[in-house]
């Protein structure tokens, strides 16, 4: 199973860009990288997914270097509502190998 | 459309009693996952079902835990002889397929408290 390492917590202020990096040194060739967001008392929800290079959607960007041993979730101009726990996962089709880990607790202050 | 639903939302039980937790996945999703989340912790994988294949039970913490999925849809997680350390939020998720490139849709969870 591909193990991931993320910072336990991060603090930011409204309007700033936040970058959360995840290390996954033993990522396999077929593994995708997926980020989930979890608010208190809710189940996680999908944010973004990528395989290599850069992916952008309406809420975030995901940067993946060529060696794919790490990835960075970028949240532009965060607001108070972005306060949540963010999980990085790696896994491939046909394998249930999705280890959520402890995630990164992001606290956005006014 | 309807998302993943779980029932009950909260369950308080006495140590030693059995409990059943229910999950209704999104219609058409062939994969169903159960996770456990203790207070302030990450998600712990318990079990997953994919279509008619044998479930992957490798995450179940003890033989007191079991799960079934009837007709490829609704799933029930059963915990026998509950212990205080079983207290946690139990989350169910479903997806179109298994693995890392399929988005998992989570239910709101069942908060289990064992007294």
JSON list of N, CA, C and O in Angstrom, two decimals, chain B residues 46-100:
[
{"chain": "B", "resi": 46, "resn": "UNK", "atom": "N", "xyz": [-12.39, -0.54, 6.93]},
{"chain": "B", "resi": 46, "resn": "UNK", "atom": "CA", "xyz": [-12.90, -1.76, 7.55]},
{"chain": "B", "resi": 46, "resn": "UNK", "atom": "C", "xyz": [-13.12, -2.87, 6.53]},
{"chain": "B", "resi": 46, "resn": "UNK", "atom": "O", "xyz": [-12.57, -3.96, 6.65]},
{"chain": "B", "resi": 47, "resn": "UNK", "atom": "N", "xyz": [-13.94, -2.59, 5.50]},
{"chain": "B", "resi": 47, "resn": "UNK", "atom": "CA", "xyz": [-14.33, -3.64, 4.57]},
{"chain": "B", "resi": 47, "resn": "UNK", "atom": "C", "xyz": [-14.84, -2.99, 3.30]},
{"chain": "B", "resi": 47, "resn": "UNK", "atom": "O", "xyz": [-15.32, -1.85, 3.33]},
{"chain": "B", "resi": 48, "resn": "UNK", "atom": "N", "xyz": [-14.69, -3.69, 2.16]},
{"chain": "B", "resi": 48, "resn": "UNK", "atom": "CA", "xyz": [-15.32, -3.18, 0.96]},
{"chain": "B", "resi": 48, "resn": "UNK", "atom": "C", "xyz": [-15.91, -4.31, 0.13]},
{"chain": "B", "resi": 48, "resn": "UNK", "atom": "O", "xyz": [-15.44, -5.44, 0.15]},
{"chain": "B", "resi": 49, "resn": "UNK", "atom": "N", "xyz": [-16.96, -3.96, -0.60]},
{"chain": "B", "resi": 49, "resn": "UNK", "atom": "CA", "xyz": [-17.67, -4.86, -1.49]},
{"chain": "B", "resi": 49, "resn": "UNK", "atom": "C", "xyz": [-17.56, -4.32, -2.91]},
{"chain": "B", "resi": 49, "resn": "UNK", "atom": "O", "xyz": [-17.67, -3.13, -3.13]},
{"chain": "B", "resi": 50, "resn": "UNK", "atom": "N", "xyz": [-17.37, -5.24, -3.86]},
{"chain": "B", "resi": 50, "resn": "UNK", "atom": "CA", "xyz": [-17.34, -4.85, -5.26]},
{"chain": "B", "resi": 50, "resn": "UNK", "atom": "C", "xyz": [-18.18, -5.86, -6.03]},
{"chain": "B", "resi": 50, "resn": "UNK", "atom": "O", "xyz": [-17.78, -7.02, -6.18]},
{"chain": "B", "resi": 51, "resn": "UNK", "atom": "N", "xyz": [-19.35, -5.42, -6.50]},
{"chain": "B", "resi": 51, "resn": "UNK", "atom": "CA", "xyz": [-20.22, -6.29, -7.27]},
{"chain": "B", "resi": 51, "resn": "UNK", "atom": "C", "xyz": [-20.50, -7.58, -6.54]},
{"chain": "B", "resi": 51, "resn": "UNK", "atom": "O", "xyz": [-20.86, -7.59, -5.37]},
{"chain": "B", "resi": 52, "resn": "UNK", "atom": "N", "xyz": [-20.35, -8.68, -7.25]},
{"chain": "B", "resi": 52, "resn": "UNK", "atom": "CA", "xyz": [-20.61, -10.00, -6.69]},
{"chain": "B", "resi": 52, "resn": "UNK", "atom": "C", "xyz": [-19.36, -10.69, -6.17]},
{"chain": "B", "resi": 52, "resn": "UNK", "atom": "O", "xyz": [-19.40, -11.86, -5.78]},
{"chain": "B", "resi": 53, "resn": "UNK", "atom": "N", "xyz": [-18.25, -9.96, -6.17]},
{"chain": "B", "resi": 53, "resn": "UNK", "atom": "CA", "xyz": [-17.00, -10.55, -5.69]},
{"chain": "B", "resi": 53, "resn": "UNK", "atom": "C", "xyz": [-17.01, -10.70, -4.18]},
{"chain": "B", "resi": 53, "resn": "UNK", "atom": "O", "xyz": [-17.77, -10.02, -3.48]},
{"chain": "B", "resi": 54, "resn": "UNK", "atom": "N", "xyz": [-16.17, -11.60, -3.69]},
{"chain": "B", "resi": 54, "resn": "UNK", "atom": "CA", "xyz": [-16.04, -11.75, -2.24]},
{"chain": "B", "resi": 54, "resn": "UNK", "atom": "C", "xyz": [-15.54, -10.44, -1.64]},
{"chain": "B", "resi": 54, "resn": "UNK", "atom": "O", "xyz": [-14.64, -9.81, -2.20]},
{"chain": "B", "resi": 55, "resn": "UNK", "atom": "N", "xyz": [-16.10, -10.02, -0.53]},
{"chain": "B", "resi": 55, "resn": "UNK", "atom": "CA", "xyz": [-15.68, -8.75, 0.07]},
{"chain": "B", "resi": 55, "resn": "UNK", "atom": "C", "xyz": [-14.25, -8.82, 0.60]},
{"chain": "B", "resi": 55, "resn": "UNK", "atom": "O", "xyz": [-13.76, -9.87, 0.98]},
{"chain": "B", "resi": 56, "resn": "UNK", "atom": "N", "xyz": [-13.62, -7.68, 0.60]},
{"chain": "B", "resi": 56, "resn": "UNK", "atom": "CA", "xyz": [-12.29, -7.54, 1.19]},
{"chain": "B", "resi": 56, "resn": "UNK", "atom": "C", "xyz": [-12.48, -7.17, 2.66]},
{"chain": "B", "resi": 56, "resn": "UNK", "atom": "O", "xyz": [-12.82, -6.04, 2.98]},
{"chain": "B", "resi": 57, "resn": "UNK", "atom": "N", "xyz": [-12.26, -8.13, 3.55]},
{"chain": "B", "resi": 57, "resn": "UNK", "atom": "CA", "xyz": [-12.51, -7.94, 4.97]},
{"chain": "B", "resi": 57, "resn": "UNK", "atom": "C", "xyz": [-11.24, -7.62, 5.76]},
{"chain": "B", "resi": 57, "resn": "UNK", "atom": "O", "xyz": [-11.23, -7.68, 6.99]},
{"chain": "B", "resi": 58, "resn": "UNK", "atom": "N", "xyz": [-10.18, -7.30, 5.03]},
{"chain": "B", "resi": 58, "resn": "UNK", "atom": "CA", "xyz": [-8.87, -7.21, 5.67]},
{"chain": "B", "resi": 58, "resn": "UNK", "atom": "C", "xyz": [-8.76, -6.12, 6.73]},
{"chain": "B", "resi": 58, "resn": "UNK", "atom": "O", "xyz": [-7.87, -6.17, 7.57]},
{"chain": "B", "resi": 59, "resn": "UNK", "atom": "N", "xyz": [-9.68, -5.16, 6.74]},
{"chain": "B", "resi": 59, "resn": "UNK", "atom": "CA", "xyz": [-9.61, -4.09, 7.72]},
{"chain": "B", "resi": 59, "resn": "UNK", "atom": "C", "xyz": [-10.43, -4.31, 8.98]},
{"chain": "B", "resi": 59, "resn": "UNK", "atom": "O", "xyz": [-10.34, -3.50, 9.91]},
{"chain": "B", "resi": 60, "resn": "UNK", "atom": "N", "xyz": [-11.21, -5.35, 9.02]},
{"chain": "B", "resi": 60, "resn": "UNK", "atom": "CA", "xyz": [-12.05, -5.59, 10.20]},
{"chain": "B", "resi": 60, "resn": "UNK", "atom": "C", "xyz": [-11.15, -5.85, 11.41]},
{"chain": "B", "resi": 60, "resn": "UNK", "atom": "O", "xyz": [-10.29, -6.72, 11.37]},
{"chain": "B", "resi": 61, "resn": "UNK", "atom": "N", "xyz": [-11.36, -5.12, 12.51]},
{"chain": "B", "resi": 61, "resn": "UNK", "atom": "CA", "xyz": [-10.45, -5.22, 13.65]},
{"chain": "B", "resi": 61, "resn": "UNK", "atom": "C", "xyz": [-10.56, -6.50, 14.46]},
{"chain": "B", "resi": 61, "resn": "UNK", "atom": "O", "xyz": [-9.60, -6.86, 15.15]},
{"chain": "B", "resi": 62, "resn": "UNK", "atom": "N", "xyz": [-11.70, -7.16, 14.42]},
{"chain": "B", "resi": 62, "resn": "UNK", "atom": "CA", "xyz": [-11.86, -8.41, 15.17]},
{"chain": "B", "resi": 62, "resn": "UNK", "atom": "C", "xyz": [-13.02, -9.19, 14.58]},
{"chain": "B", "resi": 62, "resn": "UNK", "atom": "O", "xyz": [-13.76, -8.68, 13.73]},
{"chain": "B", "resi": 63, "resn": "UNK", "atom": "N", "xyz": [-13.19, -10.43, 15.05]},
{"chain": "B", "resi": 63, "resn": "UNK", "atom": "CA", "xyz": [-14.29, -11.26, 14.53]},
{"chain": "B", "resi": 63, "resn": "UNK", "atom": "C", "xyz": [-15.64, -10.83, 15.09]},
{"chain": "B", "resi": 63, "resn": "UNK", "atom": "O", "xyz": [-16.67, -11.42, 14.75]},
{"chain": "B", "resi": 64, "resn": "UNK", "atom": "N", "xyz": [-15.65, -9.81, 15.92]},
{"chain": "B", "resi": 64, "resn": "UNK", "atom": "CA", "xyz": [-16.93, -9.28, 16.38]},
{"chain": "B", "resi": 64, "resn": "UNK", "atom": "C", "xyz": [-17.59, -8.41, 15.30]},
{"chain": "B", "resi": 64, "resn": "UNK", "atom": "O", "xyz": [-18.76, -8.10, 15.39]},
{"chain": "B", "resi": 65, "resn": "UNK", "atom": "N", "xyz": [-16.79, -8.02, 14.32]},
{"chain": "B", "resi": 65, "resn": "UNK", "atom": "CA", "xyz": [-17.28, -7.17, 13.24]},
{"chain": "B", "resi": 65, "resn": "UNK", "atom": "C", "xyz": [-17.58, -8.02, 12.01]},
{"chain": "B", "resi": 65, "resn": "UNK", "atom": "O", "xyz": [-16.77, -8.88, 11.62]},
{"chain": "B", "resi": 66, "resn": "UNK", "atom": "N", "xyz": [-18.71, -7.77, 11.39]},
{"chain": "B", "resi": 66, "resn": "UNK", "atom": "CA", "xyz": [-19.06, -8.44, 10.15]},
{"chain": "B", "resi": 66, "resn": "UNK", "atom": "C", "xyz": [-19.92, -7.50, 9.32]},
{"chain": "B", "resi": 66, "resn": "UNK", "atom": "O", "xyz": [-20.49, -6.54, 9.85]},
{"chain": "B", "resi": 67, "resn": "UNK", "atom": "N", "xyz": [-19.99, -7.76, 8.04]},
{"chain": "B", "resi": 67, "resn": "UNK", "atom": "CA", "xyz": [-20.82, -6.93, 7.17]},
{"chain": "B", "resi": 67, "resn": "UNK", "atom": "C", "xyz": [-21.34, -7.78, 6.03]},
{"chain": "B", "resi": 67, "resn": "UNK", "atom": "O", "xyz": [-20.71, -8.77, 5.64]},
{"chain": "B", "resi": 68, "resn": "UNK", "atom": "N", "xyz": [-22.48, -7.39, 5.53]},
{"chain": "B", "resi": 68, "resn": "UNK", "atom": "CA", "xyz": [-23.03, -8.04, 4.37]},
{"chain": "B", "resi": 68, "resn": "UNK", "atom": "C", "xyz": [-23.66, -7.00, 3.47]},
{"chain": "B", "resi": 68, "resn": "UNK", "atom": "O", "xyz": [-23.98, -5.88, 3.90]},
{"chain": "B", "resi": 69, "resn": "UNK", "atom": "N", "xyz": [-23.79, -7.37, 2.23]},
{"chain": "B", "resi": 69, "resn": "UNK", "atom": "CA", "xyz": [-24.41, -6.48, 1.25]},
{"chain": "B", "resi": 69, "resn": "UNK", "atom": "C", "xyz": [-25.41, -7.31, 0.47]},
{"chain": "B", "resi": 69, "resn": "UNK", "atom": "O", "xyz": [-25.03, -8.25, -0.23]},
{"chain": "B", "resi": 70, "resn": "UNK", "atom": "N", "xyz": [-26.66, -6.96, 0.59]},
{"chain": "B", "resi": 70, "resn": "UNK", "atom": "CA", "xyz": [-27.73, -7.74, -0.01]},
{"chain": "B", "resi": 70, "resn": "UNK", "atom": "C", "xyz": [-28.10, -7.18, -1.38]},
{"chain": "B", "resi": 70, "resn": "UNK", "atom": "O", "xyz": [-28.29, -5.97, -1.53]},
{"chain": "B", "resi": 71, "resn": "UNK", "atom": "N", "xyz": [-28.18, -8.07, -2.37]},
{"chain": "B", "resi": 71, "resn": "UNK", "atom": "CA", "xyz": [-28.62, -7.67, -3.70]},
{"chain": "B", "resi": 71, "resn": "UNK", "atom": "C", "xyz": [-27.74, -6.63, -4.35]},
{"chain": "B", "resi": 71, "resn": "UNK", "atom": "O", "xyz": [-28.19, -5.89, -5.23]},
{"chain": "B", "resi": 72, "resn": "UNK", "atom": "N", "xyz": [-26.51, -6.56, -3.91]},
{"chain": "B", "resi": 72, "resn": "UNK", "atom": "CA", "xyz": [-25.60, -5.59, -4.49]},
{"chain": "B", "resi": 72, "resn": "UNK", "atom": "C", "xyz": [-25.93, -4.15, -4.16]},
{"chain": "B", "resi": 72, "resn": "UNK", "atom": "O", "xyz": [-25.44, -3.23, -4.81]},
{"chain": "B", "resi": 73, "resn": "UNK", "atom": "N", "xyz": [-26.77, -3.94, -3.14]},
{"chain": "B", "resi": 73, "resn": "UNK", "atom": "CA", "xyz": [-27.17, -2.58, -2.81]},
{"chain": "B", "resi": 73, "resn": "UNK", "atom": "C", "xyz": [-26.93, -2.29, -1.33]},
{"chain": "B", "resi": 73, "resn": "UNK", "atom": "O", "xyz": [-25.81, -2.02, -0.93]},
{"chain": "B", "resi": 74, "resn": "UNK", "atom": "N", "xyz": [-27.97, -2.41, -0.53]},
{"chain": "B", "resi": 74, "resn": "UNK", "atom": "CA", "xyz": [-27.90, -2.06, 0.89]},
{"chain": "B", "resi": 74, "resn": "UNK", "atom": "C", "xyz": [-26.87, -2.92, 1.62]},
{"chain": "B", "resi": 74, "resn": "UNK", "atom": "O", "xyz": [-26.74, -4.11, 1.35]},
{"chain": "B", "resi": 75, "resn": "UNK", "atom": "N", "xyz": [-26.17, -2.28, 2.54]},
{"chain": "B", "resi": 75, "resn": "UNK", "atom": "CA", "xyz": [-25.19, -3.01, 3.35]},
{"chain": "B", "resi": 75, "resn": "UNK", "atom": "C", "xyz": [-25.46, -2.81, 4.83]},
{"chain": "B", "resi": 75, "resn": "UNK", "atom": "O", "xyz": [-25.94, -1.74, 5.24]},
{"chain": "B", "resi": 76, "resn": "UNK", "atom": "N", "xyz": [-25.17, -3.83, 5.60]},
{"chain": "B", "resi": 76, "resn": "UNK", "atom": "CA", "xyz": [-25.32, -3.76, 7.05]},
{"chain": "B", "resi": 76, "resn": "UNK", "atom": "C", "xyz": [-24.01, -4.14, 7.71]},
{"chain": "B", "resi": 76, "resn": "UNK", "atom": "O", "xyz": [-23.43, -5.18, 7.39]},
{"chain": "B", "resi": 77, "resn": "UNK", "atom": "N", "xyz": [-23.54, -3.29, 8.59]},
{"chain": "B", "resi": 77, "resn": "UNK", "atom": "CA", "xyz": [-22.35, -3.57, 9.40]},
{"chain": "B", "resi": 77, "resn": "UNK", "atom": "C", "xyz": [-22.84, -3.97, 10.79]},
{"chain": "B", "resi": 77, "resn": "UNK", "atom": "O", "xyz": [-23.59, -3.23, 11.41]},
{"chain": "B", "resi": 78, "resn": "UNK", "atom": "N", "xyz": [-22.43, -5.15, 11.23]},
{"chain": "B", "resi": 78, "resn": "UNK", "atom": "CA", "xyz": [-22.85, -5.65, 12.53]},
{"chain": "B", "resi": 78, "resn": "UNK", "atom": "C", "xyz": [-21.66, -5.73, 13.47]},
{"chain": "B", "resi": 78, "resn": "UNK", "atom": "O", "xyz": [-20.59, -6.24, 13.09]},
{"chain": "B", "resi": 79, "resn": "UNK", "atom": "N", "xyz": [-21.84, -5.22, 14.66]},
{"chain": "B", "resi": 79, "resn": "UNK", "atom": "CA", "xyz": [-20.82, -5.32, 15.69]},
{"chain": "B", "resi": 79, "resn": "UNK", "atom": "C", "xyz": [-21.44, -6.11, 16.85]},
{"chain": "B", "resi": 79, "resn": "UNK", "atom": "O", "xyz": [-22.44, -5.69, 17.44]},
{"chain": "B", "resi": 80, "resn": "UNK", "atom": "N", "xyz": [-20.85, -7.24, 17.15]},
{"chain": "B", "resi": 80, "resn": "UNK", "atom": "CA", "xyz": [-21.35, -8.08, 18.23]},
{"chain": "B", "resi": 80, "resn": "UNK", "atom": "C", "xyz": [-20.60, -7.78, 19.52]},
{"chain": "B", "resi": 80, "resn": "UNK", "atom": "O", "xyz": [-19.42, -7.41, 19.51]},
{"chain": "B", "resi": 81, "resn": "UNK", "atom": "N", "xyz": [-21.31, -7.93, 20.62]},
{"chain": "B", "resi": 81, "resn": "UNK", "atom": "CA", "xyz": [-20.69, -7.78, 21.95]},
{"chain": "B", "resi": 81, "resn": "UNK", "atom": "C", "xyz": [-19.85, -6.50, 21.99]},
{"chain": "B", "resi": 81, "resn": "UNK", "atom": "O", "xyz": [-18.65, -6.52, 22.25]},
{"chain": "B", "resi": 82, "resn": "UNK", "atom": "N", "xyz": [-20.50, -5.38, 21.77]},
{"chain": "B", "resi": 82, "resn": "UNK", "atom": "CA", "xyz": [-19.80, -4.11, 21.64]},
{"chain": "B", "resi": 82, "resn": "UNK", "atom": "C", "xyz": [-18.94, -3.81, 22.86]},
{"chain": "B", "resi": 82, "resn": "UNK", "atom": "O", "xyz": [-19.28, -4.15, 24.01]},
{"chain": "B", "resi": 83, "resn": "UNK", "atom": "N", "xyz": [-17.83, -3.15, 22.60]},
{"chain": "B", "resi": 83, "resn": "UNK", "atom": "CA", "xyz": [-16.89, -2.70, 23.62]},
{"chain": "B", "resi": 83, "resn": "UNK", "atom": "C", "xyz": [-16.79, -1.18, 23.56]},
{"chain": "B", "resi": 83, "resn": "UNK", "atom": "O", "xyz": [-17.10, -0.58, 22.53]},
{"chain": "B", "resi": 84, "resn": "UNK", "atom": "N", "xyz": [-16.31, -0.57, 24.62]},
{"chain": "B", "resi": 84, "resn": "UNK", "atom": "CA", "xyz": [-16.21, 0.88, 24.65]},
{"chain": "B", "resi": 84, "resn": "UNK", "atom": "C", "xyz": [-15.28, 1.40, 23.56]},
{"chain": "B", "resi": 84, "resn": "UNK", "atom": "O", "xyz": [-15.50, 2.49, 23.02]},
{"chain": "B", "resi": 85, "resn": "UNK", "atom": "N", "xyz": [-14.26, 0.62, 23.21]},
{"chain": "B", "resi": 85, "resn": "UNK", "atom": "CA", "xyz": [-13.34, 1.07, 22.17]},
{"chain": "B", "resi": 85, "resn": "UNK", "atom": "C", "xyz": [-13.97, 1.04, 20.78]},
{"chain": "B", "resi": 85, "resn": "UNK", "atom": "O", "xyz": [-13.36, 1.54, 19.81]},
{"chain": "B", "resi": 86, "resn": "UNK", "atom": "N", "xyz": [-15.18, 0.49, 20.67]},
{"chain": "B", "resi": 86, "resn": "UNK", "atom": "CA", "xyz": [-15.89, 0.51, 19.38]},
{"chain": "B", "resi": 86, "resn": "UNK", "atom": "C", "xyz": [-16.56, 1.87, 19.14]},
{"chain": "B", "resi": 86, "resn": "UNK", "atom": "O", "xyz": [-17.04, 2.14, 18.04]},
{"chain": "B", "resi": 87, "resn": "UNK", "atom": "N", "xyz": [-16.59, 2.70, 20.14]},
{"chain": "B", "resi": 87, "resn": "UNK", "atom": "CA", "xyz": [-17.22, 4.02, 20.01]},
{"chain": "B", "resi": 87, "resn": "UNK", "atom": "C", "xyz": [-16.47, 4.83, 18.95]},
{"chain": "B", "resi": 87, "resn": "UNK", "atom": "O", "xyz": [-15.25, 5.02, 19.05]},
{"chain": "B", "resi": 88, "resn": "UNK", "atom": "N", "xyz": [-17.20, 5.28, 17.94]},
{"chain": "B", "resi": 88, "resn": "UNK", "atom": "CA", "xyz": [-16.60, 6.00, 16.82]},
{"chain": "B", "resi": 88, "resn": "UNK", "atom": "C", "xyz": [-17.72, 6.39, 15.86]},
{"chain": "B", "resi": 88, "resn": "UNK", "atom": "O", "xyz": [-18.88, 6.05, 16.08]},
{"chain": "B", "resi": 89, "resn": "UNK", "atom": "N", "xyz": [-17.35, 7.13, 14.82]},
{"chain": "B", "resi": 89, "resn": "UNK", "atom": "CA", "xyz": [-18.28, 7.38, 13.72]},
{"chain": "B", "resi": 89, "resn": "UNK", "atom": "C", "xyz": [-17.98, 6.35, 12.63]},
{"chain": "B", "resi": 89, "resn": "UNK", "atom": "O", "xyz": [-16.83, 6.18, 12.22]},
{"chain": "B", "resi": 90, "resn": "UNK", "atom": "N", "xyz": [-19.01, 5.68, 12.19]},
{"chain": "B", "resi": 90, "resn": "UNK", "atom": "CA", "xyz": [-18.87, 4.67, 11.14]},
{"chain": "B", "resi": 90, "resn": "UNK", "atom": "C", "xyz": [-19.40, 5.27, 9.84]},
{"chain": "B", "resi": 90, "resn": "UNK", "atom": "O", "xyz": [-20.55, 5.66, 9.74]},
{"chain": "B", "resi": 91, "resn": "UNK", "atom": "N", "xyz": [-18.50, 5.36, 8.87]},
{"chain": "B", "resi": 91, "resn": "UNK", "atom": "CA", "xyz": [-18.81, 5.99, 7.59]},
{"chain": "B", "resi": 91, "resn": "UNK", "atom": "C", "xyz": [-18.91, 4.96, 6.48]},
{"chain": "B", "resi": 91, "resn": "UNK", "atom": "O", "xyz": [-18.11, 4.02, 6.42]},
{"chain": "B", "resi": 92, "resn": "UNK", "atom": "N", "xyz": [-19.87, 5.15, 5.63]},
{"chain": "B", "resi": 92, "resn": "UNK", "atom": "CA", "xyz": [-20.05, 4.30, 4.46]},
{"chain": "B", "resi": 92, "resn": "UNK", "atom": "C", "xyz": [-19.83, 5.15, 3.22]},
{"chain": "B", "resi": 92, "resn": "UNK", "atom": "O", "xyz": [-20.16, 6.35, 3.20]},
{"chain": "B", "resi": 93, "resn": "UNK", "atom": "N", "xyz": [-19.24, 4.57, 2.21]},
{"chain": "B", "resi": 93, "resn": "UNK", "atom": "CA", "xyz": [-19.02, 5.27, 0.95]},
{"chain": "B", "resi": 93, "resn": "UNK", "atom": "C", "xyz": [-19.32, 4.32, -0.21]},
{"chain": "B", "resi": 93, "resn": "UNK", "atom": "O", "xyz": [-19.19, 3.11, -0.07]},
{"chain": "B", "resi": 94, "resn": "UNK", "atom": "N", "xyz": [-19.70, 4.87, -1.33]},
{"chain": "B", "resi": 94, "resn": "UNK", "atom": "CA", "xyz": [-19.90, 4.06, -2.52]},
{"chain": "B", "resi": 94, "resn": "UNK", "atom": "C", "xyz": [-19.25, 4.73, -3.72]},
{"chain": "B", "resi": 94, "resn": "UNK", "atom": "O", "xyz": [-19.00, 5.94, -3.71]},
{"chain": "B", "resi": 95, "resn": "UNK", "atom": "N", "xyz": [-18.95, 3.94, -4.74]},
{"chain": "B", "resi": 95, "resn": "UNK", "atom": "CA", "xyz": [-18.36, 4.48, -5.96]},
{"chain": "B", "resi": 95, "resn": "UNK", "atom": "C", "xyz": [-18.72, 3.58, -7.13]},
{"chain": "B", "resi": 95, "resn": "UNK", "atom": "O", "xyz": [-19.18, 2.45, -6.95]},
{"chain": "B", "resi": 96, "resn": "UNK", "atom": "N", "xyz": [-18.47, 4.10, -8.33]},
{"chain": "B", "resi": 96, "resn": "UNK", "atom": "CA", "xyz": [-18.79, 3.33, -9.54]},
{"chain": "B", "resi": 96, "resn": "UNK", "atom": "C", "xyz": [-17.89, 2.12, -9.68]},
{"chain": "B", "resi": 96, "resn": "UNK", "atom": "O", "xyz": [-18.25, 1.13, -10.30]},
{"chain": "B", "resi": 97, "resn": "UNK", "atom": "N", "xyz": [-16.68, 2.22, -9.16]},
{"chain": "B", "resi": 97, "resn": "UNK", "atom": "CA", "xyz": [-15.75, 1.12, -9.24]},
{"chain": "B", "resi": 97, "resn": "UNK", "atom": "C", "xyz": [-14.81, 1.18, -8.06]},
{"chain": "B", "resi": 97, "resn": "UNK", "atom": "O", "xyz": [-14.93, 2.08, -7.21]},
{"chain": "B", "resi": 98, "resn": "UNK", "atom": "N", "xyz": [-13.89, 0.27, -8.03]},
{"chain": "B", "resi": 98, "resn": "UNK", "atom": "CA", "xyz": [-12.95, 0.24, -6.91]},
{"chain": "B", "resi": 98, "resn": "UNK", "atom": "C", "xyz": [-11.61, 0.81, -7.33]},
{"chain": "B", "resi": 98, "resn": "UNK", "atom": "O", "xyz": [-11.23, 0.77, -8.49]},
{"chain": "B", "resi": 99, "resn": "UNK", "atom": "N", "xyz": [-10.91, 1.32, -6.37]},
{"chain": "B", "resi": 99, "resn": "UNK", "atom": "CA", "xyz": [-9.57, 1.78, -6.63]},
{"chain": "B", "resi": 99, "resn": "UNK", "atom": "C", "xyz": [-9.42, 3.27, -6.61]},
{"chain": "B", "resi": 99, "resn": "UNK", "atom": "O", "xyz": [-10.36, 4.02, -6.40]},
{"chain": "B", "resi": 100, "resn": "UNK", "atom": "N", "xyz": [-8.22, 3.69, -6.89]},
{"chain": "B", "resi": 100, "resn": "UNK", "atom": "CA", "xyz": [-7.85, 5.08, -6.65]},
{"chain": "B", "resi": 100, "resn": "UNK", "atom": "C", "xyz": [-8.37, 6.08, -7.63]},
{"chain": "B", "resi": 100, "resn": "UNK", "atom": "O", "xyz": [-8.31, 7.28, -7.37]}
]
